[in-house]
GROMACS .gro file of C-alpha atoms in nm:
model
  370
    1MET     CA    1   0.630   2.090  -0.338
    2LYS     CA    2   0.422   1.778  -0.252
    3LYS     CA    3   0.135   1.974  -0.139
    4VAL     CA    4   0.149   2.170  -0.466
    5ILE     CA    5   0.130   1.857  -0.663
    6LEU     CA    6  -0.157   1.709  -0.443
    7ALA     CA    7  -0.362   2.009  -0.504
    8ILE     CA    8  -0.295   1.990  -0.875
    9ALA     CA    9  -0.407   1.614  -0.883
   10LEU     CA   10  -0.711   1.692  -0.664
   11ILE     CA   11  -0.821   1.980  -0.906
   12SER     CA   12  -0.746   1.751  -1.234
   13THR     CA   13  -0.910   1.450  -1.095
   14ASN     CA   14  -1.228   1.630  -1.037
   15PHE     CA   15  -1.193   1.803  -1.396
   16LEU     CA   16  -1.192   1.459  -1.544
   17MET     CA   17  -1.490   1.366  -1.327
   18GLY     CA   18  -1.717   1.655  -1.410
   19CYS     CA   19  -1.735   2.029  -1.466
   20PHE     CA   20  -1.573   2.174  -1.141
   21ASN     CA   21  -1.499   2.528  -1.113
   22TYR     CA   22  -1.297   2.705  -0.793
   23ASN     CA   23  -1.629   2.717  -0.600
   24ASP     CA   24  -1.686   2.335  -0.653
   25ILE     CA   25  -1.328   2.278  -0.518
   26ASN     CA   26  -1.403   2.475  -0.223
   27LYS     CA   27  -1.711   2.271  -0.147
   28VAL     CA   28  -1.517   1.939  -0.131
   29ILE     CA   29  -1.340   1.794   0.160
   30PHE     CA   30  -1.079   1.546   0.058
   31VAL     CA   31  -0.985   1.251   0.303
   32THR     CA   32  -0.613   1.155   0.300
   33ALA     CA   33  -0.650   0.865   0.583
   34ILE     CA   34  -0.905   0.690   0.776
   35GLY     CA   35  -0.900   0.532   1.105
   36ILE     CA   36  -1.138   0.251   1.197
   37ASP     CA   37  -1.212   0.157   1.577
   38ILE     CA   38  -1.489  -0.012   1.775
   39ASP     CA   39  -1.665   0.066   2.103
   40LYS     CA   40  -1.744  -0.150   2.388
   41GLU     CA   41  -2.046  -0.273   2.194
   42ASN     CA   42  -1.830  -0.368   1.879
   43ARG     CA   43  -1.999  -0.063   1.687
   44PRO     CA   44  -1.764   0.089   1.447
   45ILE     CA   45  -1.596   0.429   1.494
   46VAL     CA   46  -1.445   0.591   1.192
   47TYR     CA   47  -1.196   0.894   1.189
   48ALA     CA   48  -1.118   1.084   0.873
   49GLU     CA   49  -0.829   1.316   0.829
   50ALA     CA   50  -0.931   1.572   0.574
   51PHE     CA   51  -0.784   1.805   0.342
   52LEU     CA   52  -0.963   2.128   0.340
   53THR     CA   53  -0.902   2.353   0.029
   54ASN     CA   54  -0.944   2.722   0.106
   55ARG     CA   55  -0.895   2.911  -0.213
   56ASN     CA   56  -1.018   3.266  -0.262
   57ILE     CA   57  -1.059   3.322  -0.642
   58THR     CA   58  -0.935   3.687  -0.585
   59GLU     CA   59  -0.619   3.572  -0.462
   60ASP     CA   60  -0.338   3.408  -0.640
   61LYS     CA   61  -0.248   3.160  -0.369
   62GLY     CA   62  -0.474   2.928  -0.147
   63THR     CA   63  -0.436   2.788   0.192
   64GLU     CA   64  -0.447   2.428   0.330
   65GLU     CA   65  -0.604   2.318   0.644
   66LYS     CA   66  -0.618   1.982   0.813
   67THR     CA   67  -0.886   1.843   1.039
   68ILE     CA   68  -1.016   1.513   1.208
   69PHE     CA   69  -1.375   1.397   1.175
   70LYS     CA   70  -1.532   1.131   1.384
   71GLY     CA   71  -1.837   0.938   1.315
   72THR     CA   72  -2.006   0.611   1.467
   73GLY     CA   73  -2.296   0.404   1.364
   74ASP     CA   74  -2.401   0.043   1.330
   75THR     CA   75  -2.201  -0.005   1.019
   76ILE     CA   76  -1.910   0.163   0.850
   77PHE     CA   77  -2.142   0.304   0.575
   78GLU     CA   78  -2.380   0.457   0.867
   79ALA     CA   79  -2.061   0.584   1.035
   80ILE     CA   80  -1.931   0.763   0.741
   81ARG     CA   81  -2.272   0.912   0.659
   82ASN     CA   82  -2.297   1.039   1.005
   83ILE     CA   83  -1.989   1.236   0.966
   84ASN     CA   84  -2.160   1.433   0.692
   85LEU     CA   85  -2.437   1.528   0.925
   86GLY     CA   86  -2.179   1.759   1.088
   87THR     CA   87  -1.981   1.901   0.811
   88SER     CA   88  -2.069   2.190   0.556
   89TYR     CA   89  -1.955   1.991   0.268
   90LYS     CA   90  -1.952   1.624   0.179
   91LEU     CA   91  -1.636   1.430   0.249
   92ASN     CA   92  -1.462   1.280  -0.066
   93TYR     CA   93  -1.253   0.944  -0.046
   94SER     CA   94  -1.100   0.944  -0.380
   95GLN     CA   95  -0.769   1.069  -0.256
   96ASN     CA   96  -0.754   0.842   0.079
   97LYS     CA   97  -0.396   0.717   0.105
   98ALA     CA   98  -0.400   0.498   0.435
   99ILE     CA   99  -0.632   0.253   0.633
  100ILE     CA  100  -0.543   0.248   1.000
  101PHE     CA  101  -0.731  -0.028   1.205
  102SER     CA  102  -0.714  -0.001   1.592
  103LYS     CA  103  -0.572  -0.330   1.743
  104ARG     CA  104  -0.928  -0.389   1.909
  105ALA     CA  105  -1.077  -0.353   1.579
  106ALA     CA  106  -0.835  -0.584   1.401
  107GLU     CA  107  -0.883  -0.847   1.666
  108TYR     CA  108  -1.251  -0.814   1.633
  109GLY     CA  109  -1.229  -0.904   1.269
  110LEU     CA  110  -1.145  -0.672   0.950
  111ASP     CA  111  -1.428  -0.867   0.757
  112ASN     CA  112  -1.668  -0.643   0.964
  113PHE     CA  113  -1.547  -0.328   0.809
  114ILE     CA  114  -1.374  -0.375   0.448
  115ASP     CA  115  -1.694  -0.451   0.247
  116ILE     CA  116  -1.770  -0.075   0.193
  117LEU     CA  117  -1.405  -0.003   0.119
  118ASP     CA  118  -1.423  -0.258  -0.174
  119ARG     CA  119  -1.766  -0.196  -0.283
  120ASP     CA  120  -1.771   0.188  -0.291
  121GLN     CA  121  -1.614   0.337  -0.603
  122GLU     CA  122  -1.499   0.629  -0.436
  123PHE     CA  123  -1.237   0.448  -0.238
  124LEU     CA  124  -0.926   0.373  -0.385
  125MET     CA  125  -0.775  -0.009  -0.415
  126ARG     CA  126  -0.416   0.106  -0.373
  127GLN     CA  127  -0.450   0.212  -0.007
  128TYR     CA  128  -0.195   0.095   0.239
  129MET     CA  129  -0.303  -0.092   0.563
  130PHE     CA  130  -0.186  -0.048   0.933
  131VAL     CA  131  -0.298  -0.159   1.262
  132THR     CA  132  -0.204   0.017   1.586
  133SER     CA  133  -0.249  -0.011   1.955
  134ASP     CA  134  -0.241   0.366   1.994
  135ASP     CA  135  -0.534   0.590   2.022
  136LEU     CA  136  -0.646   0.674   1.661
  137MET     CA  137  -0.736   1.043   1.720
  138ASP     CA  138  -0.394   1.083   1.866
  139VAL     CA  139  -0.223   0.903   1.569
  140LEU     CA  140  -0.407   1.118   1.319
  141ASN     CA  141  -0.320   1.428   1.519
  142THR     CA  142   0.055   1.362   1.496
  143LYS     CA  143   0.254   1.653   1.371
  144VAL     CA  144   0.519   1.496   1.163
  145VAL     CA  145   0.794   1.742   1.055
  146GLU     CA  146   0.820   1.626   0.699
  147GLU     CA  147   0.444   1.629   0.625
  148ASN     CA  148   0.139   1.773   0.769
  149PHE     CA  149  -0.105   1.476   0.667
  150VAL     CA  150  -0.050   1.155   0.821
  151GLY     CA  151  -0.190   0.962   0.518
  152ILE     CA  152   0.050   1.119   0.267
  153PHE     CA  153   0.326   1.067   0.531
  154LEU     CA  154   0.240   0.700   0.565
  155THR     CA  155   0.243   0.651   0.198
  156ASP     CA  156   0.595   0.798   0.179
  157LEU     CA  157   0.715   0.585   0.456
  158ILE     CA  158   0.605   0.248   0.296
  159LEU     CA  159   0.768   0.369  -0.028
  160ASN     CA  160   1.085   0.427   0.156
  161TYR     CA  161   1.316   0.149   0.050
  162GLN     CA  162   1.489   0.107   0.398
  163ILE     CA  163   1.155   0.013   0.549
  164GLN     CA  164   1.119  -0.287   0.331
  165SER     CA  165   1.356  -0.486   0.549
  166LYS     CA  166   1.113  -0.479   0.869
  167GLY     CA  167   0.795  -0.371   0.714
  168SER     CA  168   0.516  -0.463   0.454
  169LYS     CA  169   0.427  -0.315   0.109
  170LEU     CA  170   0.088  -0.491   0.128
  171ARG     CA  171  -0.202  -0.290  -0.032
  172PHE     CA  172  -0.568  -0.327   0.023
  173ASP     CA  173  -0.625  -0.467  -0.338
  174GLU     CA  174  -0.369  -0.736  -0.248
  175TYR     CA  175  -0.517  -0.795   0.090
  176LEU     CA  176  -0.847  -0.859  -0.075
  177VAL     CA  177  -0.704  -1.107  -0.327
  178ASN     CA  178  -0.535  -1.296  -0.054
  179ARG     CA  179  -0.817  -1.350   0.176
  180GLN     CA  180  -1.004  -1.543  -0.099
  181MET     CA  181  -0.712  -1.807  -0.098
  182GLU     CA  182  -0.700  -2.124   0.122
  183SER     CA  183  -0.579  -2.060   0.489
  184SER     CA  184  -0.445  -1.704   0.396
  185VAL     CA  185  -0.215  -1.534   0.642
  186ASP     CA  186  -0.119  -1.164   0.565
  187LEU     CA  187   0.114  -0.923   0.758
  188ILE     CA  188   0.018  -0.572   0.787
  189ASN     CA  189   0.230  -0.296   0.906
  190PHE     CA  190   0.224  -0.238   1.300
  191LEU     CA  191   0.208   0.145   1.349
  192GLU     CA  192   0.337   0.297   1.656
  193LYS     CA  193   0.345   0.673   1.790
  194THR     CA  194   0.676   0.765   1.946
  195LYS     CA  195   0.664   1.050   2.196
  196HIS     CA  196   1.025   1.025   2.339
  197THR     CA  197   1.201   1.204   2.056
  198PRO     CA  198   1.209   1.584   2.018
  199ASN     CA  199   0.941   1.564   1.756
  200ASP     CA  200   0.651   1.308   1.776
  201ARG     CA  201   0.716   1.036   1.524
  202LEU     CA  202   0.506   0.746   1.358
  203THR     CA  203   0.715   0.438   1.305
  204ILE     CA  204   0.675   0.094   1.183
  205LYS     CA  205   0.742  -0.128   1.504
  206GLY     CA  206   0.672  -0.467   1.323
  207LEU     CA  207   0.408  -0.652   1.158
  208ALA     CA  208   0.057  -0.766   1.250
  209VAL     CA  209  -0.034  -1.133   1.170
  210ILE     CA  210  -0.392  -1.145   1.013
  211GLN     CA  211  -0.550  -1.477   0.959
  212ASN     CA  212  -0.900  -1.516   0.850
  213ASP     CA  213  -0.943  -1.142   0.874
  214LYS     CA  214  -0.831  -1.141   1.258
  215LEU     CA  215  -0.530  -1.016   1.443
  216VAL     CA  216  -0.344  -1.331   1.579
  217GLY     CA  217  -0.013  -1.227   1.650
  218GLU     CA  218   0.256  -0.954   1.624
  219LEU     CA  219   0.601  -0.981   1.484
  220ASN     CA  220   0.874  -0.765   1.629
  221PRO     CA  221   1.098  -0.571   1.418
  222LYS     CA  222   1.371  -0.844   1.414
  223GLU     CA  223   1.119  -1.131   1.354
  224ALA     CA  224   0.971  -0.919   1.064
  225LYS     CA  225   1.327  -0.901   0.911
  226TYR     CA  226   1.361  -1.254   0.892
  227TYR     CA  227   1.019  -1.313   0.776
  228ASN     CA  228   1.107  -1.093   0.491
  229PHE     CA  229   1.418  -1.300   0.456
  230PHE     CA  230   1.211  -1.617   0.412
  231MET     CA  231   0.952  -1.461   0.168
  232GLY     CA  232   1.202  -1.312  -0.062
  233THR     CA  233   1.056  -0.950   0.000
  234LEU     CA  234   1.364  -0.837   0.190
  235LYS     CA  235   1.575  -0.629  -0.065
  236VAL     CA  236   1.791  -0.425   0.185
  237GLY     CA  237   1.851  -0.481   0.549
  238ASP     CA  238   2.134  -0.588   0.783
  239ILE     CA  239   2.251  -0.897   0.981
  240SER     CA  240   2.422  -0.867   1.313
  241ILE     CA  241   2.632  -1.183   1.405
  242PRO     CA  242   2.868  -1.265   1.687
  243HIS     CA  243   3.237  -1.175   1.615
  244PRO     CA  244   3.420  -1.495   1.549
  245GLU     CA  245   3.711  -1.403   1.779
  246TYR     CA  246   3.559  -1.181   2.046
  247GLU     CA  247   3.268  -1.335   2.246
  248ASP     CA  248   3.089  -1.025   2.352
  249LYS     CA  249   3.131  -0.820   2.018
  250PHE     CA  250   2.938  -0.806   1.708
  251ILE     CA  251   2.977  -0.771   1.325
  252THR     CA  252   2.707  -0.621   1.098
  253LEU     CA  253   2.669  -0.719   0.742
  254GLU     CA  254   2.450  -0.519   0.504
  255VAL     CA  255   2.232  -0.711   0.275
  256ILE     CA  256   2.264  -0.591  -0.093
  257LYS     CA  257   2.080  -0.865  -0.249
  258ASN     CA  258   1.833  -1.132  -0.149
  259ARG     CA  259   1.677  -1.409  -0.368
  260THR     CA  260   1.462  -1.722  -0.264
  261LYS     CA  261   1.362  -2.043  -0.446
  262LEU     CA  262   1.089  -2.258  -0.322
  263LYS     CA  263   1.039  -2.641  -0.416
  264VAL     CA  264   0.752  -2.862  -0.308
  265PHE     CA  265   0.757  -3.238  -0.345
  266ASP     CA  266   0.454  -3.466  -0.246
  267GLU     CA  267   0.599  -3.783  -0.115
  268GLY     CA  268   0.285  -3.955  -0.056
  269GLU     CA  269   0.256  -3.940   0.333
  270SER     CA  270   0.444  -3.652   0.374
  271ILE     CA  271   0.518  -3.321   0.185
  272ASN     CA  272   0.872  -3.189   0.158
  273ILE     CA  273   0.926  -2.811   0.125
  274TYR     CA  274   1.268  -2.695   0.023
  275LYS     CA  275   1.342  -2.305   0.072
  276THR     CA  276   1.678  -2.172  -0.071
  277ILE     CA  277   1.781  -1.813   0.047
  278ASN     CA  278   2.062  -1.679  -0.156
  279THR     CA  279   2.195  -1.359  -0.006
  280SER     CA  280   2.478  -1.111  -0.100
  281VAL     CA  281   2.605  -0.889   0.177
  282SER     CA  282   2.885  -0.640   0.224
  283PHE     CA  283   3.076  -0.572   0.539
  284ALA     CA  284   2.921  -0.274   0.732
  285GLU     CA  285   3.071  -0.271   1.078
  286ALA     CA  286   3.287  -0.463   1.344
  287GLN     CA  287   3.333  -0.400   1.704
  288GLU     CA  288   3.675  -0.533   1.737
  289GLY     CA  289   3.946  -0.610   1.476
  290VAL     CA  290   3.879  -0.828   1.168
  291LYS     CA  291   4.054  -0.924   0.857
  292ILE     CA  292   3.790  -0.985   0.579
  293SER     CA  293   4.100  -0.962   0.326
  294ASN     CA  294   4.176  -1.329   0.465
  295ARG     CA  295   3.963  -1.584   0.263
  296GLU     CA  296   3.939  -1.810   0.555
  297GLU     CA  297   3.797  -1.552   0.793
  298ARG     CA  298   3.539  -1.447   0.524
  299GLU     CA  299   3.397  -1.786   0.506
  300THR     CA  300   3.381  -1.795   0.856
  301ILE     CA  301   3.167  -1.472   0.872
  302GLU     CA  302   2.966  -1.613   0.581
  303LYS     CA  303   2.877  -1.932   0.798
  304TYR     CA  304   2.784  -1.729   1.092
  305ALA     CA  305   2.560  -1.539   0.879
  306GLU     CA  306   2.395  -1.846   0.724
  307LYS     CA  307   2.364  -1.998   1.045
  308GLU     CA  308   2.175  -1.680   1.185
  309ILE     CA  309   1.925  -1.647   0.891
  310LYS     CA  310   1.843  -2.024   0.917
  311ALA     CA  311   1.791  -2.018   1.273
  312ARG     CA  312   1.575  -1.717   1.294
  313CYS     CA  313   1.362  -1.835   0.991
  314ARG     CA  314   1.321  -2.168   1.161
  315LYS     CA  315   1.234  -2.025   1.490
  316LEU     CA  316   0.974  -1.805   1.352
  317TYR     CA  317   0.808  -2.099   1.159
  318GLU     CA  318   0.802  -2.327   1.476
  319LYS     CA  319   0.668  -2.033   1.698
  320TYR     CA  320   0.368  -1.996   1.471
  321TYR     CA  321   0.334  -2.370   1.398
  322ALA     CA  322   0.280  -2.429   1.764
  323LYS     CA  323  -0.010  -2.195   1.740
  324ASP     CA  324  -0.154  -2.360   1.415
  325ILE     CA  325  -0.074  -2.065   1.212
  326ASP     CA  326   0.078  -2.092   0.857
  327ILE     CA  327   0.288  -1.790   0.891
  328TYR     CA  328   0.481  -1.863   0.560
  329ASN     CA  329   0.177  -1.947   0.367
  330LEU     CA  330   0.293  -2.298   0.287
  331LYS     CA  331  -0.073  -2.430   0.238
  332ARG     CA  332  -0.095  -2.167  -0.059
  333GLU     CA  333   0.222  -2.277  -0.211
  334ILE     CA  334   0.112  -2.649  -0.181
  335SER     CA  335  -0.227  -2.580  -0.333
  336ILE     CA  336  -0.086  -2.418  -0.622
  337ARG     CA  337   0.125  -2.727  -0.718
  338TYR     CA  338  -0.120  -2.971  -0.603
  339PRO     CA  339  -0.461  -2.836  -0.638
  340LYS     CA  340  -0.639  -3.159  -0.555
  341GLU     CA  341  -0.452  -3.205  -0.232
  342ASP     CA  342  -0.673  -3.185   0.090
  343LEU     CA  343  -0.540  -2.907   0.303
  344THR     CA  344  -0.708  -2.988   0.628
  345ASP     CA  345  -0.434  -3.032   0.892
  346ILE     CA  346  -0.181  -3.084   0.618
  347LEU     CA  347   0.105  -2.870   0.799
  348TYR     CA  348   0.141  -3.165   1.043
  349ASN     CA  349   0.269  -3.368   0.726
  350VAL     CA  350   0.494  -3.107   0.606
  351ASN     CA  351   0.873  -3.111   0.631
  352LEU     CA  352   1.034  -2.784   0.585
  353TYR     CA  353   1.406  -2.763   0.501
  354ILE     CA  354   1.589  -2.428   0.474
  355ASP     CA  355   1.910  -2.387   0.316
  356VAL     CA  356   2.087  -2.043   0.344
  357ASN     CA  357   2.390  -1.932   0.116
  358VAL     CA  358   2.555  -1.605   0.214
  359ASN     CA  359   2.821  -1.449  -0.024
  360LEU     CA  360   3.028  -1.173   0.136
  361GLU     CA  361   3.126  -0.952  -0.131
  362GLY     CA  362   3.332  -0.703   0.068
  363SER     CA  363   3.331  -0.358   0.203
  364SER     CA  364   3.326  -0.002   0.064
  365ASP     CA  365   3.681   0.098   0.108
  366VAL     CA  366   3.834  -0.076   0.405
  367THR     CA  367   3.895  -0.431   0.390
  368ASP     CA  368   4.054  -0.489   0.720
  369PHE     CA  369   3.988  -0.339   1.054
  370TYR     CA  370   4.217  -0.349   1.367
   0.00000   0.00000   0.00000
């Protein structure tokens, strides 16, 4: 069904752009995902996952084909144009869904590649961005059961509500805006191809930390979850806490609502930042008996959860503070409220206070477990 809708969209788009007929559609190769890598001399390598229309006007139905193109050059523009030297028809990027950077390219610097993606009107601004340490050709050749085209699959993956707890919905247009701000740090989905399952899968294994257009760190899935807790971008998720009565057992709480507030106060020689995280959870699972109908035990569970969230958020902040990386973009918050403030080395004068409030609303049907 998705492919039918995509085919209709492709045809409709080109009708709006000009007078296309069936023959014109057959002479266009639509790109659904692009990969950007570099060689040993830091020259760009571009991979393009393409949707080939193959419609015979004498038949009622057409067929679809997927292929991967590769081009190199001194610039992204030249690499893209060099791809066309080996294709029967020009590649069209108006339907591109995803931009995947290799880890090497991200460490070298995204600023070396993104100008044409912003400047060329054929590229969409609403593309999702990814970083991967896997071979890009291997990634784009992944045969996902649900969807033949990696670019379309990745869009569906990001829009999957559950991925929001440990992933990022940052789009290319948002990244372009953020990178113009003072000391901007952005987090992009880190993509991984898993081969140990019956079918190859593409999964989000954490977040890539981008500062000044360069990859400077990686967040594992648990760190990514608590980053989203702090930033208020986590809407669904889970929290695992130690069982209050059994030392080697755990309790899992499901996040059903998460809201945050941030206040900034300039105290002269220091700046105090207060972050409040208000989280509502329901009881999901216990590895040993628990009585959540008992108010005292419910409060104990809430305190454990509050301690876990606060400790994880603080630990992530301190980890990147030691690397002089403003992981929570506190400088941006300061500049918004105090635009005349000198942000040079200002993090050394920042006192971050994190307050967490957890409300355990209950369980689906079972209140106690023995």
